[in-house]
Every structure is written in C-alpha cells, then in structure tokens.
Amino acid sequence: MSTTMAITAAEVNKLRQMTGAGMMDCKKALTEANGDFDAAIDLLRKKGQKVAANRADRDAAEGLVLAKTSADGKKGVLVSVNCETDFVAKNADFAKMAETILEIALQNMAGDAEALKALSFGKGLTVAEKLTEQTGVIGEKIDVNYCGTLEAEFVYAYNHPGNRVASMVGLNKAGHEQVAKDVAMQAAAMAPIALDKSSTPQSVIEKELEIGKELAIQEGKPAEMAEKIAQGRLNKFFKESTLLAQEFIKDNKMNVEQYVQKADKDLKVTGFKRHAL
C-alpha cells in the first residue's frame, strides 16, 4: 500500500463509541482499513473483539424516537426525528413537531423516511420542507432518519423513557397486551437483528460464518474443523441476536418464543421493529 492516511483522535473515539473496543485496537483497525469504519469494524471482529452487532443507527446523534399504534391496534409506526444536540431534543416545540410527524406517518403508513418526508405537513409544506424550515429557525440540522411500519392482528408500541429507543411488536391475535409489552421491551433492550433464524439476512449469515472461520483458523484449528466451529458460533449468534431465540430477560430459563407459547400455545410474534439513537 502506498500512503497510509493519518487517523485523527476524533475518528478513533468515534469507532470506540461504536464498538466498545480499546483505543489502540481502534486506531490500528482504522489505520489498516484506511479510515473505512465498516471495514475497521470487521477487522476488529475478525481479531475476536466483542463488537456491538447493531450498527445501523450509529449516525443518528440526538433527537426523539417515537412509536405509536392505530386506534384499532392493528397498525403501528416508529419514527426517529433527529437533531444535533440534546438541548434541541428536549425543546417543547421540537417535541410537538416530532409528534405531528409521527401522526402523519401513522395516518399514511409511510413505508420509510423518504416516503414520510414527501407527505404533506400542512400549511402548504411537505414534511421535508418543514424540516428545512425548522433547520433555519433552530440553526442546527433537523431530519427524519428512520420510519418503519408494522401491521398485525395486534401491534404494541413501546417507548422507552427518555425517547432514545422505541420498539413495536406484532402478534397474531389480540388479548395478550402484557406478553406484547414484555417482548417489545426485550427488543428495545437486547437489539435483536432479526425475528428468528429464517428471517436473518443471508448476507449477515455469510459474514458471521466468515468471521467464525477466520477466528478458528487464527486459533490454529485446521480448515475442515474451522467450518464446524464457525457453524457452532453461528448457532450461538442466532441465540444471542434473533428475538425469538434470545433468553427472555425476565426469566432466563426460557427463550422469548417459549415465554410467548407459555401464555398461549397458538400465540405467535409475527414481526417487530426497533430503532435507537
């Protein structure tokens, strides 16, 4: 490689915040990856560093994450309205605007942030134009970074105190609000990447297998054995990272799926959404 780019302390700190890895490890990984954060995260993981798996929402700085369901309990939306500072996030006008945007998302079941921003905010403005207007008024960037919807026989929305994380859970039948609440709180706390093994993206599975194999080879295991070890690590990954297979936080003697079935053998979690700042 020709010139190695200089890595700043701020970049090292950002990677450290994202991964929880040590300063020197972060600096080394960033240097090796030429400043590419995603590549640096993979390097850290290949070296056996315990890195937070949920990286999708790392760039959202401050703001409010809110979830709400329709009156009949069959639809829900989760929206993240973002700003640059905690000071603005706590402002009453900002909160009021975020609530209005949440309501617009729910009325229209906006599929994603771009679809939501194209909708009418009222007074001749789209949501995107309202965000731009507020950016001018407040003097810092205001944006909608996330919008997700969920439909089921029964949808429960959980807003964690402080509004930095929210989740929604869908069940195949109504009448089990406590179960839905417990599972939604589990999703908020444990940040699963998928509902179960079958809904885990293939790209994620392949990456986990590759990292597991690499680790086994570094530990001196022969290639054919490394495959088996990687498969074992993948199973552990499903247990830790998919909602239904995770240990239930209120009773770790069972997983989430067993908890749901204990309440009602025909009860199923049909989907979930989670977002955090």
GROMACS .gro file of N, CA, C and O in nm, residues 66-79 102 106 109 146 148-159 166-185 187 243 267-274:
model
  240
   66LEU      N    1  -3.992   0.770   1.848
   66LEU     CA    2  -4.130   0.755   1.896
   66LEU      C    3  -4.204   0.646   1.820
   66LEU      O    4  -4.188   0.633   1.699
   67ALA      N    5  -4.287   0.571   1.891
   67ALA     CA    6  -4.370   0.468   1.828
   67ALA      C    7  -4.515   0.489   1.870
   67ALA      O    8  -4.543   0.534   1.981
   68LYS      N    9  -4.608   0.457   1.779
   68LYS     CA   10  -4.749   0.475   1.809
   68LYS      C   11  -4.832   0.377   1.728
   68LYS      O   12  -4.798   0.344   1.614
   69THR      N   13  -4.944   0.330   1.786
   69THR     CA   14  -5.032   0.238   1.714
   69THR      C   15  -5.166   0.305   1.681
   69THR      O   16  -5.205   0.402   1.745
   70SER      N   17  -5.235   0.248   1.581
   70SER     CA   18  -5.367   0.299   1.542
   70SER      C   19  -5.469   0.265   1.650
   70SER      O   20  -5.444   0.178   1.734
   71ALA      N   21  -5.584   0.330   1.645
   71ALA     CA   22  -5.689   0.311   1.746
   71ALA      C   23  -5.735   0.165   1.755
   71ALA      O   24  -5.762   0.114   1.864
   72ASP      N   25  -5.736   0.094   1.640
   72ASP     CA   26  -5.780  -0.047   1.644
   72ASP      C   27  -5.668  -0.144   1.682
   72ASP      O   28  -5.689  -0.266   1.692
   73GLY      N   29  -5.546  -0.091   1.704
   73GLY     CA   30  -5.434  -0.174   1.749
   73GLY      C   31  -5.377  -0.267   1.644
   73GLY      O   32  -5.300  -0.358   1.674
   74LYS      N   33  -5.412  -0.244   1.516
   74LYS     CA   34  -5.365  -0.335   1.410
   74LYS      C   35  -5.248  -0.279   1.328
   74LYS      O   36  -5.188  -0.348   1.247
   75LYS      N   37  -5.217  -0.151   1.348
   75LYS     CA   38  -5.108  -0.087   1.273
   75LYS      C   39  -5.021  -0.006   1.368
   75LYS      O   40  -5.071   0.048   1.466
   76GLY      N   41  -4.895   0.005   1.333
   76GLY     CA   42  -4.805   0.086   1.414
   76GLY      C   43  -4.696   0.149   1.330
   76GLY      O   44  -4.661   0.097   1.224
   77VAL      N   45  -4.645   0.264   1.376
   77VAL     CA   46  -4.530   0.327   1.310
   77VAL      C   47  -4.425   0.362   1.415
   77VAL      O   48  -4.458   0.386   1.532
   78LEU      N   49  -4.300   0.365   1.371
   78LEU     CA   50  -4.189   0.402   1.457
   78LEU      C   51  -4.107   0.505   1.378
   78LEU      O   52  -4.069   0.480   1.264
   79VAL      N   53  -4.086   0.621   1.438
   79VAL     CA   54  -4.020   0.731   1.368
   79VAL      C   55  -3.906   0.788   1.452
   79VAL      O   56  -3.919   0.800   1.574
  102LEU      N   57  -4.502   1.200   1.358
  102LEU     CA   58  -4.540   1.062   1.394
  102LEU      C   59  -4.685   1.034   1.352
  102LEU      O   60  -4.716   0.930   1.296
  106LEU      N   61  -4.838   0.768   1.079
  106LEU     CA   62  -4.940   0.668   1.116
  106LEU      C   63  -5.062   0.677   1.023
  106LEU      O   64  -5.112   0.575   0.977
  109MET      N   65  -4.930   0.544   0.693
  109MET     CA   66  -4.846   0.423   0.698
  109MET      C   67  -4.727   0.437   0.602
  109MET      O   68  -4.704   0.355   0.513
  146TYR      N   69  -3.537   0.780   1.030
  146TYR     CA   70  -3.594   0.645   1.023
  146TYR      C   71  -3.746   0.650   1.032
  146TYR      O   72  -3.802   0.730   1.106
  148GLY      N   73  -4.047   0.327   1.022
  148GLY     CA   74  -4.080   0.187   0.998
  148GLY      C   75  -4.225   0.161   1.036
  148GLY      O   76  -4.279   0.226   1.126
  149THR      N   77  -4.290   0.069   0.964
  149THR     CA   78  -4.430   0.037   0.994
  149THR      C   79  -4.444  -0.111   1.027
  149THR      O   80  -4.359  -0.193   0.991
  150LEU      N   81  -4.553  -0.144   1.095
  150LEU     CA   82  -4.581  -0.283   1.130
  150LEU      C   83  -4.732  -0.304   1.130
  150LEU      O   84  -4.806  -0.220   1.182
  151GLU      N   85  -4.775  -0.414   1.070
  151GLU     CA   86  -4.917  -0.447   1.071
  151GLU      C   87  -4.933  -0.591   1.122
  151GLU      O   88  -4.856  -0.679   1.084
  152ALA      N   89  -5.033  -0.612   1.208
  152ALA     CA   90  -5.060  -0.745   1.263
  152ALA      C   91  -5.199  -0.744   1.325
  152ALA      O   92  -5.264  -0.639   1.332
  153GLU      N   93  -5.242  -0.859   1.371
  153GLU     CA   94  -5.372  -0.867   1.441
  153GLU      C   95  -5.369  -0.775   1.563
  153GLU      O   96  -5.466  -0.712   1.598
  154PHE      N   97  -5.250  -0.770   1.630
  154PHE     CA   98  -5.233  -0.680   1.744
  154PHE      C   99  -5.091  -0.626   1.743
  154PHE      O  100  -4.994  -0.702   1.739
  155VAL      N  101  -5.079  -0.493   1.743
  155VAL     CA  102  -4.947  -0.429   1.746
  155VAL      C  103  -4.933  -0.352   1.877
  155VAL      O  104  -5.023  -0.278   1.916
  156TYR      N  105  -4.819  -0.372   1.943
  156TYR     CA  106  -4.790  -0.300   2.067
  156TYR      C  107  -4.670  -0.209   2.045
  156TYR      O  108  -4.567  -0.252   1.992
  157ALA      N  109  -4.683  -0.082   2.083
  157ALA     CA  110  -4.573   0.015   2.070
  157ALA      C  111  -4.514   0.044   2.207
  157ALA      O  112  -4.587   0.075   2.301
  158TYR      N  113  -4.382   0.032   2.218
  158TYR     CA  114  -4.314   0.060   2.345
  158TYR      C  115  -4.217   0.177   2.327
  158TYR      O  116  -4.128   0.173   2.242
  159ASN      N  117  -4.239   0.282   2.405
  159ASN     CA  118  -4.150   0.398   2.405
  159ASN      C  119  -4.069   0.396   2.534
  159ASN      O  120  -4.125   0.414   2.642
  166ALA      N  121  -3.715   0.302   2.081
  166ALA     CA  122  -3.855   0.257   2.081
  166ALA      C  123  -3.863   0.127   2.003
  166ALA      O  124  -3.774   0.095   1.923
  167SER      N  125  -3.970   0.052   2.028
  167SER     CA  126  -3.988  -0.074   1.955
  167SER      C  127  -4.136  -0.101   1.935
  167SER      O  128  -4.221  -0.045   2.006
  168MET      N  129  -4.166  -0.188   1.839
  168MET     CA  130  -4.304  -0.233   1.817
  168MET      C  131  -4.300  -0.384   1.795
  168MET      O  132  -4.206  -0.436   1.735
  169VAL      N  133  -4.404  -0.451   1.844
  169VAL     CA  134  -4.414  -0.596   1.826
  169VAL      C  135  -4.553  -0.629   1.774
  169VAL      O  136  -4.652  -0.572   1.819
  170GLY      N  137  -4.560  -0.722   1.678
  170GLY     CA  138  -4.687  -0.767   1.623
  170GLY      C  139  -4.718  -0.909   1.667
  170GLY      O  140  -4.629  -0.995   1.665
  171LEU      N  141  -4.842  -0.934   1.711
  171LEU     CA  142  -4.885  -1.069   1.749
  171LEU      C  143  -4.996  -1.115   1.654
  171LEU      O  144  -5.066  -1.033   1.595
  172ASN      N  145  -5.014  -1.246   1.642
  172ASN     CA  146  -5.116  -1.299   1.551
  172ASN      C  147  -5.256  -1.298   1.610
  172ASN      O  148  -5.353  -1.334   1.546
  173LYS      N  149  -5.268  -1.256   1.737
  173LYS     CA  150  -5.402  -1.241   1.796
  173LYS      C  151  -5.399  -1.138   1.908
  173LYS      O  152  -5.295  -1.115   1.971
  174ALA      N  153  -5.514  -1.076   1.932
  174ALA     CA  154  -5.524  -0.973   2.037
  174ALA      C  155  -5.547  -1.040   2.172
  174ALA      O  156  -5.560  -1.162   2.182
  175GLY      N  157  -5.554  -0.957   2.278
  175GLY     CA  158  -5.584  -1.009   2.411
  175GLY      C  159  -5.463  -1.048   2.493
  175GLY      O  160  -5.476  -1.111   2.598
  176HIS      N  161  -5.343  -1.015   2.444
  176HIS     CA  162  -5.221  -1.052   2.518
  176HIS      C  163  -5.129  -0.931   2.530
  176HIS      O  164  -5.012  -0.936   2.493
  177GLU      N  165  -5.184  -0.822   2.583
  177GLU     CA  166  -5.108  -0.697   2.589
  177GLU      C  167  -4.980  -0.709   2.672
  177GLU      O  168  -4.876  -0.658   2.633
  178GLN      N  169  -4.987  -0.778   2.786
  178GLN     CA  170  -4.869  -0.791   2.872
  178GLN      C  171  -4.756  -0.867   2.801
  178GLN      O  172  -4.639  -0.829   2.809
  179VAL      N  173  -4.793  -0.973   2.729
  179VAL     CA  174  -4.693  -1.051   2.654
  179VAL      C  175  -4.628  -0.960   2.549
  179VAL      O  176  -4.506  -0.955   2.536
  180ALA      N  177  -4.713  -0.887   2.475
  180ALA     CA  178  -4.662  -0.797   2.370
  180ALA      C  179  -4.569  -0.692   2.429
  180ALA      O  180  -4.463  -0.663   2.374
  181LYS      N  181  -4.608  -0.638   2.544
  181LYS     CA  182  -4.525  -0.536   2.611
  181LYS      C  183  -4.390  -0.595   2.652
  181LYS      O  184  -4.284  -0.534   2.628
  182ASP      N  185  -4.392  -0.715   2.713
  182ASP     CA  186  -4.267  -0.779   2.755
  182ASP      C  187  -4.174  -0.805   2.637
  182ASP      O  188  -4.053  -0.783   2.646
  183VAL      N  189  -4.230  -0.851   2.526
  183VAL     CA  190  -4.148  -0.881   2.408
  183VAL      C  191  -4.096  -0.752   2.345
  183VAL      O  192  -3.981  -0.745   2.301
  184ALA      N  193  -4.178  -0.647   2.344
  184ALA     CA  194  -4.134  -0.517   2.290
  184ALA      C  195  -4.021  -0.459   2.376
  184ALA      O  196  -3.925  -0.402   2.324
  185MET      N  197  -4.032  -0.475   2.508
  185MET     CA  198  -3.925  -0.427   2.598
  185MET      C  199  -3.797  -0.508   2.576
  185MET      O  200  -3.687  -0.453   2.581
  187ALA      N  201  -3.706  -0.645   2.292
  187ALA     CA  202  -3.650  -0.597   2.164
  187ALA      C  203  -3.576  -0.465   2.184
  187ALA      O  204  -3.467  -0.444   2.131
  243LEU      N  205  -3.464  -1.233   1.796
  243LEU     CA  206  -3.559  -1.205   1.905
  243LEU      C  207  -3.617  -1.331   1.971
  243LEU      O  208  -3.612  -1.347   2.092
  267LEU      N  209  -5.021  -1.856   2.022
  267LEU     CA  210  -4.974  -1.718   2.008
  267LEU      C  211  -4.839  -1.713   1.938
  267LEU      O  212  -4.750  -1.791   1.968
  268LYS      N  213  -4.827  -1.619   1.842
  268LYS     CA  214  -4.701  -1.605   1.768
  268LYS      C  215  -4.664  -1.458   1.754
  268LYS      O  216  -4.752  -1.373   1.738
  269VAL      N  217  -4.534  -1.432   1.758
  269VAL     CA  218  -4.484  -1.298   1.725
  269VAL      C  219  -4.464  -1.296   1.574
  269VAL      O  220  -4.389  -1.377   1.520
  270THR      N  221  -4.534  -1.206   1.506
  270THR     CA  222  -4.528  -1.206   1.359
  270THR      C  223  -4.426  -1.107   1.303
  270THR      O  224  -4.388  -1.115   1.187
  271GLY      N  225  -4.381  -1.013   1.388
  271GLY     CA  226  -4.282  -0.917   1.341
  271GLY      C  227  -4.247  -0.817   1.450
  271GLY      O  228  -4.315  -0.810   1.552
  272PHE      N  229  -4.140  -0.744   1.428
  272PHE     CA  230  -4.103  -0.638   1.524
  272PHE      C  231  -4.023  -0.530   1.451
  272PHE      O  232  -3.969  -0.553   1.343
  273LYS      N  233  -4.019  -0.413   1.510
  273LYS     CA  234  -3.935  -0.304   1.462
  273LYS      C  235  -3.868  -0.243   1.585
  273LYS      O  236  -3.929  -0.236   1.691
  274ARG      N  237  -3.744  -0.199   1.569
  274ARG     CA  238  -3.674  -0.131   1.679
  274ARG      C  239  -3.581  -0.027   1.619
  274ARG      O  240  -3.522  -0.048   1.516
   0.00000   0.00000   0.00000
